[in-house]
Amino acid sequence: KLLKLKMYTKSGIFAGKHAGFKVEKPEVNPKTLKPSYRRGTLGKRVALVRDVIREISGYAPYERKIIKLLSIGDESAEKRALKFAKGRVAGHR
């Protein structure tokens, strides 16, 4: 048999069965509105600017070499590409 727990509203009195300060809960969670919670997400403007810059400037020579190695398709070339990227950028993840 399931027990149904009923939530009581606070009475505003500091002692008793329904003790506690009366507080109205906000409709929207205020933590989701904090700028720190959206930190790291890519905005539309930044994405557009990066796309335009990539289109104009193209890839760096080491990026072109990695793309070439990955286009070969076999496993050893992929491993070499990862090793090359790790050496150039100090990591490939």
PDB file of N, CA and C in Angstrom:
ATOM      1  N   LYS A   1       0.839  -1.189   0.000  1.00  0.00           N
ATOM      2  CA  LYS A   1       0.000   0.000   0.000  1.00  0.00           C
ATOM      3  C   LYS A   1       0.880   1.246   0.000  1.00  0.00           C
ATOM      4  N   LEU A   2       0.617   2.190  -0.877  1.00  0.00           N
ATOM      5  CA  LEU A   2       1.412   3.411  -0.973  1.00  0.00           C
ATOM      6  C   LEU A   2       0.942   4.433   0.050  1.00  0.00           C
ATOM      7  N   LEU A   3       1.906   5.071   0.688  1.00  0.00           N
ATOM      8  CA  LEU A   3       1.590   6.144   1.618  1.00  0.00           C
ATOM      9  C   LEU A   3       1.585   7.456   0.860  1.00  0.00           C
ATOM     10  N   LYS A   4       0.544   8.229   1.040  1.00  0.00           N
ATOM     11  CA  LYS A   4       0.475   9.534   0.393  1.00  0.00           C
ATOM     12  C   LYS A   4       0.902  10.588   1.404  1.00  0.00           C
ATOM     13  N   LEU A   5       1.978  11.281   1.095  1.00  0.00           N
ATOM     14  CA  LEU A   5       2.446  12.347   1.954  1.00  0.00           C
ATOM     15  C   LEU A   5       1.826  13.657   1.498  1.00  0.00           C
ATOM     16  N   LYS A   6       1.207  14.352   2.439  1.00  0.00           N
ATOM     17  CA  LYS A   6       0.566  15.615   2.102  1.00  0.00           C
ATOM     18  C   LYS A   6       1.464  16.753   2.557  1.00  0.00           C
ATOM     19  N   MET A   7       1.738  17.694   1.646  1.00  0.00           N
ATOM     20  CA  MET A   7       2.558  18.844   1.985  1.00  0.00           C
ATOM     21  C   MET A   7       1.665  19.918   2.603  1.00  0.00           C
ATOM     22  N   TYR A   8       2.069  20.396   3.762  1.00  0.00           N
ATOM     23  CA  TYR A   8       1.303  21.428   4.451  1.00  0.00           C
ATOM     24  C   TYR A   8       1.915  22.790   4.186  1.00  0.00           C
ATOM     25  N   THR A   9       1.062  23.802   4.178  1.00  0.00           N
ATOM     26  CA  THR A   9       1.564  25.158   4.053  1.00  0.00           C
ATOM     27  C   THR A   9       2.039  25.621   5.418  1.00  0.00           C
ATOM     28  N   LYS A  10       2.984  26.486   5.429  1.00  0.00           N
ATOM     29  CA  LYS A  10       3.541  26.995   6.685  1.00  0.00           C
ATOM     30  C   LYS A  10       2.526  27.924   7.357  1.00  0.00           C
ATOM     31  N   SER A  11       2.539  27.887   8.685  1.00  0.00           N
ATOM     32  CA  SER A  11       1.557  28.672   9.426  1.00  0.00           C
ATOM     33  C   SER A  11       2.035  30.092   9.709  1.00  0.00           C
ATOM     34  N   GLY A  12       3.358  30.310   9.669  1.00  0.00           N
ATOM     35  CA  GLY A  12       3.888  31.615  10.009  1.00  0.00           C
ATOM     36  C   GLY A  12       4.295  31.698  11.473  1.00  0.00           C
ATOM     37  N   ILE A  13       4.032  30.650  12.224  1.00  0.00           N
ATOM     38  CA  ILE A  13       4.402  30.585  13.646  1.00  0.00           C
ATOM     39  C   ILE A  13       5.641  29.704  13.758  1.00  0.00           C
ATOM     40  N   PHE A  14       6.562  30.071  14.659  1.00  0.00           N
ATOM     41  CA  PHE A  14       7.842  29.359  14.699  1.00  0.00           C
ATOM     42  C   PHE A  14       7.767  28.006  15.387  1.00  0.00           C
ATOM     43  N   ALA A  15       6.661  27.684  16.048  1.00  0.00           N
ATOM     44  CA  ALA A  15       6.538  26.392  16.717  1.00  0.00           C
ATOM     45  C   ALA A  15       5.222  25.755  16.312  1.00  0.00           C
ATOM     46  N   GLY A  16       5.163  24.434  16.416  1.00  0.00           N
ATOM     47  CA  GLY A  16       3.921  23.734  16.122  1.00  0.00           C
ATOM     48  C   GLY A  16       4.050  22.821  14.923  1.00  0.00           C
ATOM     49  N   LYS A  17       2.930  22.209  14.575  1.00  0.00           N
ATOM     50  CA  LYS A  17       2.915  21.194  13.515  1.00  0.00           C
ATOM     51  C   LYS A  17       3.305  21.763  12.148  1.00  0.00           C
ATOM     52  N   HIS A  18       2.795  22.937  11.822  1.00  0.00           N
ATOM     53  CA  HIS A  18       3.094  23.554  10.520  1.00  0.00           C
ATOM     54  C   HIS A  18       3.962  24.792  10.698  1.00  0.00           C
ATOM     55  N   ALA A  19       5.002  24.651  11.506  1.00  0.00           N
ATOM     56  CA  ALA A  19       5.866  25.780  11.838  1.00  0.00           C
ATOM     57  C   ALA A  19       6.666  26.218  10.623  1.00  0.00           C
ATOM     58  N   GLY A  20       6.940  27.508  10.548  1.00  0.00           N
ATOM     59  CA  GLY A  20       7.791  28.015   9.491  1.00  0.00           C
ATOM     60  C   GLY A  20       7.325  29.332   8.940  1.00  0.00           C
ATOM     61  N   PHE A  21       8.257  30.025   8.316  1.00  0.00           N
ATOM     62  CA  PHE A  21       7.985  31.336   7.737  1.00  0.00           C
ATOM     63  C   PHE A  21       7.232  31.147   6.431  1.00  0.00           C
ATOM     64  N   LYS A  22       6.178  31.912   6.201  1.00  0.00           N
ATOM     65  CA  LYS A  22       5.412  31.817   4.965  1.00  0.00           C
ATOM     66  C   LYS A  22       6.212  32.433   3.822  1.00  0.00           C
ATOM     67  N   VAL A  23       6.411  31.639   2.780  1.00  0.00           N
ATOM     68  CA  VAL A  23       7.181  32.093   1.628  1.00  0.00           C
ATOM     69  C   VAL A  23       6.411  31.734   0.366  1.00  0.00           C
ATOM     70  N   GLU A  24       6.293  32.685  -0.545  1.00  0.00           N
ATOM     71  CA  GLU A  24       5.688  32.393  -1.838  1.00  0.00           C
ATOM     72  C   GLU A  24       6.772  31.909  -2.777  1.00  0.00           C
ATOM     73  N   LYS A  25       6.564  30.743  -3.358  1.00  0.00           N
ATOM     74  CA  LYS A  25       7.561  30.219  -4.285  1.00  0.00           C
ATOM     75  C   LYS A  25       7.460  30.972  -5.608  1.00  0.00           C
ATOM     76  N   PRO A  26       8.604  31.311  -6.200  1.00  0.00           N
ATOM     77  CA  PRO A  26       8.567  31.994  -7.497  1.00  0.00           C
ATOM     78  C   PRO A  26       8.082  31.039  -8.584  1.00  0.00           C
ATOM     79  N   GLU A  27       7.426  31.599  -9.610  1.00  0.00           N
ATOM     80  CA  GLU A  27       6.918  30.763 -10.696  1.00  0.00           C
ATOM     81  C   GLU A  27       8.049  30.168 -11.519  1.00  0.00           C
ATOM     82  N   VAL A  28       9.119  30.955 -11.709  1.00  0.00           N
ATOM     83  CA  VAL A  28      10.278  30.499 -12.476  1.00  0.00           C
ATOM     84  C   VAL A  28      11.441  30.346 -11.508  1.00  0.00           C
ATOM     85  N   ASN A  29      12.185  29.269 -11.655  1.00  0.00           N
ATOM     86  CA  ASN A  29      13.335  29.036 -10.796  1.00  0.00           C
ATOM     87  C   ASN A  29      14.379  30.134 -11.045  1.00  0.00           C
ATOM     88  N   PRO A  30      14.714  30.933 -10.027  1.00  0.00           N
ATOM     89  CA  PRO A  30      15.652  32.038 -10.249  1.00  0.00           C
ATOM     90  C   PRO A  30      17.062  31.572 -10.617  1.00  0.00           C
ATOM     91  N   LYS A  31      17.411  30.340 -10.254  1.00  0.00           N
ATOM     92  CA  LYS A  31      18.752  29.848 -10.569  1.00  0.00           C
ATOM     93  C   LYS A  31      18.951  29.649 -12.066  1.00  0.00           C
ATOM     94  N   THR A  32      17.872  29.358 -12.793  1.00  0.00           N
ATOM     95  CA  THR A  32      18.006  29.165 -14.239  1.00  0.00           C
ATOM     96  C   THR A  32      18.209  30.489 -14.961  1.00  0.00           C
ATOM     97  N   LEU A  33      17.905  31.597 -14.300  1.00  0.00           N
ATOM     98  CA  LEU A  33      18.053  32.903 -14.925  1.00  0.00           C
ATOM     99  C   LEU A  33      19.442  33.491 -14.733  1.00  0.00           C
ATOM    100  N   LYS A  34      20.240  32.870 -13.840  1.00  0.00           N
ATOM    101  CA  LYS A  34      21.580  33.403 -13.580  1.00  0.00           C
ATOM    102  C   LYS A  34      22.466  33.247 -14.806  1.00  0.00           C
ATOM    103  N   PRO A  35      23.234  34.264 -15.142  1.00  0.00           N
ATOM    104  CA  PRO A  35      24.119  34.152 -16.306  1.00  0.00           C
ATOM    105  C   PRO A  35      25.151  33.037 -16.167  1.00  0.00           C
ATOM    106  N   SER A  36      25.544  32.731 -14.944  1.00  0.00           N
ATOM    107  CA  SER A  36      26.565  31.704 -14.736  1.00  0.00           C
ATOM    108  C   SER A  36      26.069  30.329 -15.151  1.00  0.00           C
ATOM    109  N   TYR A  37      24.751  30.132 -15.187  1.00  0.00           N
ATOM    110  CA  TYR A  37      24.205  28.832 -15.563  1.00  0.00           C
ATOM    111  C   TYR A  37      24.224  28.612 -17.067  1.00  0.00           C
ATOM    112  N   ARG A  38      24.344  29.686 -17.850  1.00  0.00           N
ATOM    113  CA  ARG A  38      24.431  29.516 -19.297  1.00  0.00           C
ATOM    114  C   ARG A  38      25.872  29.689 -19.787  1.00  0.00           C
ATOM    115  N   ARG A  39      26.805  29.754 -18.862  1.00  0.00           N
ATOM    116  CA  ARG A  39      28.213  29.927 -19.222  1.00  0.00           C
ATOM    117  C   ARG A  39      28.678  28.727 -20.037  1.00  0.00           C
ATOM    118  N   GLY A  40      29.328  29.012 -21.146  1.00  0.00           N
ATOM    119  CA  GLY A  40      29.858  27.945 -21.981  1.00  0.00           C
ATOM    120  C   GLY A  40      28.960  27.571 -23.146  1.00  0.00           C
ATOM    121  N   THR A  41      27.691  27.972 -23.118  1.00  0.00           N
ATOM    122  CA  THR A  41      26.824  27.672 -24.252  1.00  0.00           C
ATOM    123  C   THR A  41      27.119  28.657 -25.373  1.00  0.00           C
ATOM    124  N   LEU A  42      27.065  28.176 -26.580  1.00  0.00           N
ATOM    125  CA  LEU A  42      27.414  28.984 -27.738  1.00  0.00           C
ATOM    126  C   LEU A  42      26.235  29.850 -28.158  1.00  0.00           C
ATOM    127  N   GLY A  43      26.462  31.146 -28.198  1.00  0.00           N
ATOM    128  CA  GLY A  43      25.422  32.080 -28.615  1.00  0.00           C
ATOM    129  C   GLY A  43      25.339  32.169 -30.130  1.00  0.00           C
ATOM    130  N   LYS A  44      24.247  32.712 -30.645  1.00  0.00           N
ATOM    131  CA  LYS A  44      24.044  32.815 -32.096  1.00  0.00           C
ATOM    132  C   LYS A  44      25.093  33.714 -32.737  1.00  0.00           C
ATOM    133  N   ARG A  45      25.346  34.850 -32.100  1.00  0.00           N
ATOM    134  CA  ARG A  45      26.271  35.832 -32.670  1.00  0.00           C
ATOM    135  C   ARG A  45      27.692  35.285 -32.724  1.00  0.00           C
ATOM    136  N   VAL A  46      28.120  34.653 -31.640  1.00  0.00           N
ATOM    137  CA  VAL A  46      29.473  34.098 -31.582  1.00  0.00           C
ATOM    138  C   VAL A  46      29.629  32.980 -32.617  1.00  0.00           C
ATOM    139  N   ALA A  47      28.603  32.148 -32.755  1.00  0.00           N
ATOM    140  CA  ALA A  47      28.651  31.062 -33.735  1.00  0.00           C
ATOM    141  C   ALA A  47      28.772  31.621 -35.149  1.00  0.00           C
ATOM    142  N   LEU A  48      28.012  32.672 -35.438  1.00  0.00           N
ATOM    143  CA  LEU A  48      28.053  33.294 -36.761  1.00  0.00           C
ATOM    144  C   LEU A  48      29.425  33.896 -37.034  1.00  0.00           C
ATOM    145  N   VAL A  49      29.977  34.617 -36.052  1.00  0.00           N
ATOM    146  CA  VAL A  49      31.287  35.250 -36.222  1.00  0.00           C
ATOM    147  C   VAL A  49      32.360  34.192 -36.455  1.00  0.00           C
ATOM    148  N   ARG A  50      32.326  33.126 -35.666  1.00  0.00           N
ATOM    149  CA  ARG A  50      33.324  32.056 -35.839  1.00  0.00           C
ATOM    150  C   ARG A  50      33.197  31.401 -37.206  1.00  0.00           C
ATOM    151  N   ASP A  51      31.959  31.206 -37.659  1.00  0.00           N
ATOM    152  CA  ASP A  51      31.724  30.587 -38.960  1.00  0.00           C
ATOM    153  C   ASP A  51      32.273  31.456 -40.081  1.00  0.00           C
ATOM    154  N   VAL A  52      32.035  32.763 -39.995  1.00  0.00           N
ATOM    155  CA  VAL A  52      32.526  33.696 -41.019  1.00  0.00           C
ATOM    156  C   VAL A  52      34.054  33.714 -41.027  1.00  0.00           C
ATOM    157  N   ILE A  53      34.661  33.768 -39.849  1.00  0.00           N
ATOM    158  CA  ILE A  53      36.124  33.797 -39.766  1.00  0.00           C
ATOM    159  C   ILE A  53      36.723  32.519 -40.333  1.00  0.00           C
ATOM    160  N   ARG A  54      36.108  31.358 -40.017  1.00  0.00           N
ATOM    161  CA  ARG A  54      36.602  30.080 -40.535  1.00  0.00           C
ATOM    162  C   ARG A  54      36.482  30.036 -42.052  1.00  0.00           C
ATOM    163  N   GLU A  55      35.385  30.578 -42.569  1.00  0.00           N
ATOM    164  CA  GLU A  55      35.156  30.589 -44.018  1.00  0.00           C
ATOM    165  C   GLU A  55      36.183  31.456 -44.732  1.00  0.00           C
ATOM    166  N   ILE A  56      36.532  32.596 -44.128  1.00  0.00           N
ATOM    167  CA  ILE A  56      37.474  33.521 -44.755  1.00  0.00           C
ATOM    168  C   ILE A  56      38.910  33.022 -44.624  1.00  0.00           C
ATOM    169  N   SER A  57      39.285  32.634 -43.409  1.00  0.00           N
ATOM    170  CA  SER A  57      40.690  32.306 -43.163  1.00  0.00           C
ATOM    171  C   SER A  57      41.053  30.876 -43.527  1.00  0.00           C
ATOM    172  N   GLY A  58      40.077  29.974 -43.531  1.00  0.00           N
ATOM    173  CA  GLY A  58      40.362  28.578 -43.851  1.00  0.00           C
ATOM    174  C   GLY A  58      40.976  27.857 -42.673  1.00  0.00           C
ATOM    175  N   TYR A  59      41.527  26.699 -42.930  1.00  0.00           N
ATOM    176  CA  TYR A  59      42.118  25.879 -41.874  1.00  0.00           C
ATOM    177  C   TYR A  59      43.609  26.156 -41.747  1.00  0.00           C
ATOM    178  N   ALA A  60      44.124  25.905 -40.554  1.00  0.00           N
ATOM    179  CA  ALA A  60      45.561  26.018 -40.318  1.00  0.00           C
ATOM    180  C   ALA A  60      46.245  24.828 -40.989  1.00  0.00           C
ATOM    181  N   PRO A  61      47.537  24.933 -41.286  1.00  0.00           N
ATOM    182  CA  PRO A  61      48.232  23.826 -41.959  1.00  0.00           C
ATOM    183  C   PRO A  61      48.148  22.499 -41.203  1.00  0.00           C
ATOM    184  N   TYR A  62      48.264  22.554 -39.866  1.00  0.00           N
ATOM    185  CA  TYR A  62      48.196  21.290 -39.117  1.00  0.00           C
ATOM    186  C   TYR A  62      46.783  20.697 -39.167  1.00  0.00           C
ATOM    187  N   GLU A  63      45.755  21.574 -39.240  1.00  0.00           N
ATOM    188  CA  GLU A  63      44.369  21.084 -39.355  1.00  0.00           C
ATOM    189  C   GLU A  63      44.154  20.420 -40.712  1.00  0.00           C
ATOM    190  N   ARG A  64      44.723  21.008 -41.753  1.00  0.00           N
ATOM    191  CA  ARG A  64      44.599  20.420 -43.089  1.00  0.00           C
ATOM    192  C   ARG A  64      45.253  19.049 -43.143  1.00  0.00           C
ATOM    193  N   LYS A  65      46.410  18.910 -42.477  1.00  0.00           N
ATOM    194  CA  LYS A  65      47.114  17.628 -42.464  1.00  0.00           C
ATOM    195  C   LYS A  65      46.291  16.568 -41.733  1.00  0.00           C
ATOM    196  N   ILE A  66      45.671  16.957 -40.617  1.00  0.00           N
ATOM    197  CA  ILE A  66      44.841  16.020 -39.858  1.00  0.00           C
ATOM    198  C   ILE A  66      43.633  15.588 -40.685  1.00  0.00           C
ATOM    199  N   ILE A  67      43.004  16.544 -41.384  1.00  0.00           N
ATOM    200  CA  ILE A  67      41.851  16.224 -42.229  1.00  0.00           C
ATOM    201  C   ILE A  67      42.261  15.266 -43.344  1.00  0.00           C
ATOM    202  N   LYS A  68      43.441  15.496 -43.911  1.00  0.00           N
ATOM    203  CA  LYS A  68      43.954  14.623 -44.968  1.00  0.00           C
ATOM    204  C   LYS A  68      44.181  13.206 -44.444  1.00  0.00           C
ATOM    205  N   LEU A  69      44.774  13.111 -43.239  1.00  0.00           N
ATOM    206  CA  LEU A  69      45.015  11.799 -42.646  1.00  0.00           C
ATOM    207  C   LEU A  69      43.705  11.077 -42.318  1.00  0.00           C
ATOM    208  N   LEU A  70      42.718  11.821 -41.856  1.00  0.00           N
ATOM    209  CA  LEU A  70      41.431  11.206 -41.523  1.00  0.00           C
ATOM    210  C   LEU A  70      40.659  10.790 -42.773  1.00  0.00           C
ATOM    211  N   SER A  71      40.879  11.481 -43.896  1.00  0.00           N
ATOM    212  CA  SER A  71      40.162  11.139 -45.120  1.00  0.00           C
ATOM    213  C   SER A  71      40.660   9.832 -45.731  1.00  0.00           C
ATOM    214  N   ILE A  72      41.871   9.411 -45.358  1.00  0.00           N
ATOM    215  CA  ILE A  72      42.404   8.138 -45.860  1.00  0.00           C
ATOM    216  C   ILE A  72      41.492   6.992 -45.422  1.00  0.00           C
ATOM    217  N   GLY A  73      41.107   7.023 -44.127  1.00  0.00           N
ATOM    218  CA  GLY A  73      40.075   6.093 -43.681  1.00  0.00           C
ATOM    219  C   GLY A  73      40.540   4.870 -42.922  1.00  0.00           C
ATOM    220  N   ASP A  74      41.778   4.423 -43.094  1.00  0.00           N
ATOM    221  CA  ASP A  74      42.176   3.212 -42.363  1.00  0.00           C
ATOM    222  C   ASP A  74      42.555   3.546 -40.920  1.00  0.00           C
ATOM    223  N   GLU A  75      42.651   2.507 -40.114  1.00  0.00           N
ATOM    224  CA  GLU A  75      42.823   2.684 -38.672  1.00  0.00           C
ATOM    225  C   GLU A  75      44.178   3.289 -38.309  1.00  0.00           C
ATOM    226  N   SER A  76      45.224   2.886 -39.021  1.00  0.00           N
ATOM    227  CA  SER A  76      46.561   3.398 -38.704  1.00  0.00           C
ATOM    228  C   SER A  76      46.671   4.889 -39.003  1.00  0.00           C
ATOM    229  N   ALA A  77      46.022   5.325 -40.076  1.00  0.00           N
ATOM    230  CA  ALA A  77      46.038   6.751 -40.417  1.00  0.00           C
ATOM    231  C   ALA A  77      45.284   7.561 -39.374  1.00  0.00           C
ATOM    232  N   GLU A  78      44.201   6.983 -38.869  1.00  0.00           N
ATOM    233  CA  GLU A  78      43.428   7.671 -37.826  1.00  0.00           C
ATOM    234  C   GLU A  78      44.267   7.809 -36.556  1.00  0.00           C
ATOM    235  N   LYS A  79      44.994   6.743 -36.241  1.00  0.00           N
ATOM    236  CA  LYS A  79      45.855   6.768 -35.052  1.00  0.00           C
ATOM    237  C   LYS A  79      46.967   7.806 -35.225  1.00  0.00           C
ATOM    238  N   ARG A  80      47.532   7.869 -36.421  1.00  0.00           N
ATOM    239  CA  ARG A  80      48.577   8.857 -36.704  1.00  0.00           C
ATOM    240  C   ARG A  80      48.039  10.280 -36.595  1.00  0.00           C
ATOM    241  N   ALA A  81      46.789  10.484 -37.077  1.00  0.00           N
ATOM    242  CA  ALA A  81      46.157  11.803 -37.001  1.00  0.00           C
ATOM    243  C   ALA A  81      45.964  12.224 -35.545  1.00  0.00           C
ATOM    244  N   LEU A  82      45.520  11.293 -34.708  1.00  0.00           N
ATOM    245  CA  LEU A  82      45.336  11.596 -33.292  1.00  0.00           C
ATOM    246  C   LEU A  82      46.660  11.916 -32.618  1.00  0.00           C
ATOM    247  N   LYS A  83      47.672  11.145 -32.967  1.00  0.00           N
ATOM    248  CA  LYS A  83      49.005  11.361 -32.394  1.00  0.00           C
ATOM    249  C   LYS A  83      49.556  12.727 -32.827  1.00  0.00           C
ATOM    250  N   PHE A  84      49.335  13.072 -34.079  1.00  0.00           N
ATOM    251  CA  PHE A  84      49.783  14.352 -34.622  1.00  0.00           C
ATOM    252  C   PHE A  84      49.070  15.501 -33.914  1.00  0.00           C
ATOM    253  N   ALA A  85      47.753  15.359 -33.745  1.00  0.00           N
ATOM    254  CA  ALA A  85      46.966  16.396 -33.065  1.00  0.00           C
ATOM    255  C   ALA A  85      47.410  16.554 -31.617  1.00  0.00           C
ATOM    256  N   LYS A  86      47.689  15.429 -30.974  1.00  0.00           N
ATOM    257  CA  LYS A  86      48.139  15.472 -29.577  1.00  0.00           C
ATOM    258  C   LYS A  86      49.452  16.215 -29.455  1.00  0.00           C
ATOM    259  N   GLY A  87      50.326  15.997 -30.413  1.00  0.00           N
ATOM    260  CA  GLY A  87      51.617  16.692 -30.387  1.00  0.00           C
ATOM    261  C   GLY A  87      51.502  18.184 -30.647  1.00  0.00           C
ATOM    262  N   ARG A  88      50.574  18.579 -31.520  1.00  0.00           N
ATOM    263  CA  ARG A  88      50.443  19.969 -31.901  1.00  0.00           C
ATOM    264  C   ARG A  88      49.641  20.783 -30.877  1.00  0.00           C
ATOM    265  N   VAL A  89      48.549  20.192 -30.393  1.00  0.00           N
ATOM    266  CA  VAL A  89      47.620  20.957 -29.567  1.00  0.00           C
ATOM    267  C   VAL A  89      47.693  20.514 -28.098  1.00  0.00           C
ATOM    268  N   ALA A  90      48.566  19.587 -27.797  1.00  0.00           N
ATOM    269  CA  ALA A  90      48.700  19.024 -26.438  1.00  0.00           C
ATOM    270  C   ALA A  90      47.389  18.384 -25.998  1.00  0.00           C
ATOM    271  N   GLY A  91      46.790  17.597 -26.861  1.00  0.00           N
ATOM    272  CA  GLY A  91      45.563  16.885 -26.549  1.00  0.00           C
ATOM    273  C   GLY A  91      44.668  16.828 -27.772  1.00  0.00           C
ATOM    274  N   HIS A  92      43.852  15.815 -27.859  1.00  0.00           N
ATOM    275  CA  HIS A  92      42.988  15.668 -29.039  1.00  0.00           C
ATOM    276  C   HIS A  92      41.547  15.387 -28.667  1.00  0.00           C
ATOM    277  N   ARG A  93      41.189  15.493 -27.403  1.00  0.00           N
ATOM    278  CA  ARG A  93      39.813  15.152 -26.995  1.00  0.00           C
ATOM    279  C   ARG A  93      38.908  16.342 -27.059  1.00  0.00           C
TER     280      ARG A  93
END
